[in-house]
Every structure is written in structure tokens, then in C-alpha cells.
Amino acid sequence: MNSNKSSTTKGDSGHGPGAFEASNPVDIYRSHISELLAPIAQKPAKDIYDRLAWTQTFDKGDLGLAVPSLRVPPKEATAKAAEWSANFPSSDLVEKPV
């Protein structure tokens, strides 16, 4: 067995079942986004990761996050989404959310 070879199975990424970063490139982006957003949203990265989902159409981007799914009251969701987007750090891997 080659000890230098990266092998990701369920739970190895720290994001729980369904995170297959070695075989699913989108999971790399989901992990990266959730790690960047966690301190801004003051939510665990795993919770964000679990809720980042494919959009229905690509004109809406590749991944979407329903802010109320993070237990943000609906009345505050729009303001929180705008705040989180404005404070999202620059990244070489992903563009700033819109």
C-alpha cells in the first residue's frame, strides 16, 4: 500500500457521509466554500457543506445555499445572505458569491 496516496472515503474529509473529494471534484468546491463561509456565518462548516447543493439550472451558478436551511429566520435570510456575500473572502478556487 502506498502511504502517500490520498484515499477519501465516507467521513474522511471531516464533512461526513457523502463527501468524496478524491472522486467527486464538486466536493472539493463544497468543502472549500463551507470552510470559507463558516466563520462569516458563525455556523459549523459541516452544516454548510451538507446544505450546499447543485442548482436547478446553470444560469444560477453551480452550487446554491438556502440560507434559511441554516436556521436563519426567514425575515433575516435576505439580509444575512447579502452580508455573507459581501464578507466572503477572495479565493483562487471560487469566485465571490452573487
Short mmCIF file of C-alpha atoms in Angstrom, two decimals:
data_model
loop_
_atom_site.label_atom_id
_atom_site.label_comp_id
_atom_site.label_asym_id
_atom_site.label_seq_id
_atom_site.Cartn_x
_atom_site.Cartn_y
_atom_site.Cartn_z
CA MET A 1 0.00 0.00 0.00
CA ASN A 2 1.31 3.42 -0.93
CA SER A 3 1.11 5.64 2.15
CA ASN A 4 1.44 8.80 0.04
CA LYS A 5 -1.72 8.06 -1.92
CA SER A 6 -4.73 10.06 -0.79
CA SER A 7 -7.80 7.94 -0.25
CA THR A 8 -11.07 9.63 0.65
CA THR A 9 -13.97 7.57 1.84
CA LYS A 10 -17.11 8.48 3.72
CA GLY A 11 -16.24 10.81 6.54
CA ASP A 12 -12.51 11.14 5.77
CA SER A 13 -12.82 14.78 4.73
CA GLY A 14 -14.42 15.75 8.02
CA HIS A 15 -17.64 16.65 6.23
CA GLY A 16 -19.37 13.35 6.83
CA PRO A 17 -21.07 10.76 4.66
CA GLY A 18 -21.32 11.69 1.02
CA ALA A 19 -18.10 13.72 0.91
CA PHE A 20 -15.94 12.07 -1.74
CA GLU A 21 -13.36 14.71 -2.55
CA ALA A 22 -11.00 12.22 -4.20
CA SER A 23 -13.58 11.10 -6.75
CA ASN A 24 -16.06 13.99 -6.98
CA PRO A 25 -14.48 17.35 -7.89
CA VAL A 26 -17.60 19.26 -6.80
CA ASP A 27 -17.00 18.07 -3.24
CA ILE A 28 -13.66 19.91 -3.30
CA TYR A 29 -15.53 23.14 -4.02
CA ARG A 30 -18.21 22.39 -1.44
CA SER A 31 -15.52 21.81 1.20
CA HIS A 32 -13.64 24.97 0.26
CA ILE A 33 -16.76 27.15 0.26
CA SER A 34 -18.00 25.74 3.56
CA GLU A 35 -14.62 26.34 5.23
CA LEU A 36 -14.53 29.96 3.99
CA LEU A 37 -18.14 30.68 4.90
CA ALA A 38 -18.20 29.05 8.36
CA PRO A 39 -16.52 31.88 10.29
CA ILE A 40 -18.60 34.52 8.48
CA ALA A 41 -21.91 32.73 9.05
CA GLN A 42 -20.90 31.56 12.54
CA LYS A 43 -22.11 28.09 11.60
CA PRO A 44 -20.19 24.81 11.53
CA ALA A 45 -18.55 24.10 8.16
CA LYS A 46 -20.19 20.65 8.15
CA ASP A 47 -23.66 22.21 8.36
CA ILE A 48 -22.88 24.50 5.44
CA TYR A 49 -21.32 21.65 3.45
CA ASP A 50 -24.40 19.48 3.95
CA ARG A 51 -26.66 22.25 2.61
CA LEU A 52 -24.63 23.36 -0.43
CA ALA A 53 -26.48 21.83 -3.36
CA TRP A 54 -26.49 21.78 -7.15
CA THR A 55 -28.67 24.46 -8.66
CA GLN A 56 -31.57 23.52 -10.93
CA THR A 57 -30.10 25.44 -13.87
CA PHE A 58 -26.55 26.61 -14.51
CA ASP A 59 -27.62 30.21 -15.07
CA LYS A 60 -27.99 30.28 -11.27
CA GLY A 61 -24.41 29.05 -10.77
CA ASP A 62 -23.09 25.63 -9.88
CA LEU A 63 -23.96 25.47 -6.19
CA GLY A 64 -26.56 27.19 -4.07
CA LEU A 65 -27.19 27.60 -0.37
CA ALA A 66 -30.66 28.14 1.05
CA VAL A 67 -29.83 30.46 3.93
CA PRO A 68 -32.97 29.56 5.94
CA SER A 69 -31.80 25.93 5.94
CA LEU A 70 -29.07 27.05 8.35
CA ARG A 71 -31.79 28.02 10.84
CA VAL A 72 -31.71 31.68 9.95
CA PRO A 73 -35.17 33.20 10.44
CA PRO A 74 -36.83 33.86 7.05
CA LYS A 75 -37.19 37.57 7.83
CA GLU A 76 -33.40 37.82 8.29
CA ALA A 77 -32.33 35.45 5.49
CA THR A 78 -32.03 38.03 2.71
CA ALA A 79 -30.00 40.43 4.86
CA LYS A 80 -27.75 37.61 6.10
CA ALA A 81 -27.18 36.34 2.56
CA ALA A 82 -26.14 39.84 1.44
CA GLU A 83 -23.86 40.24 4.48
CA TRP A 84 -22.22 36.84 3.98
CA SER A 85 -21.71 37.51 0.28
CA ALA A 86 -20.14 40.92 0.95
CA ASN A 87 -17.79 39.44 3.55
CA PHE A 88 -16.85 36.32 1.58
CA PRO A 89 -13.06 36.30 1.23
CA SER A 90 -11.29 36.23 -2.10
CA SER A 91 -10.19 32.80 -3.21
CA ASP A 92 -8.13 31.32 -6.01
CA LEU A 93 -10.56 28.39 -6.23
CA VAL A 94 -14.01 30.03 -6.29
CA GLU A 95 -15.48 33.38 -7.24
CA LYS A 96 -17.30 35.60 -4.79
CA PRO A 97 -20.96 34.57 -4.42
CA VAL A 98 -23.71 36.62 -6.02
#
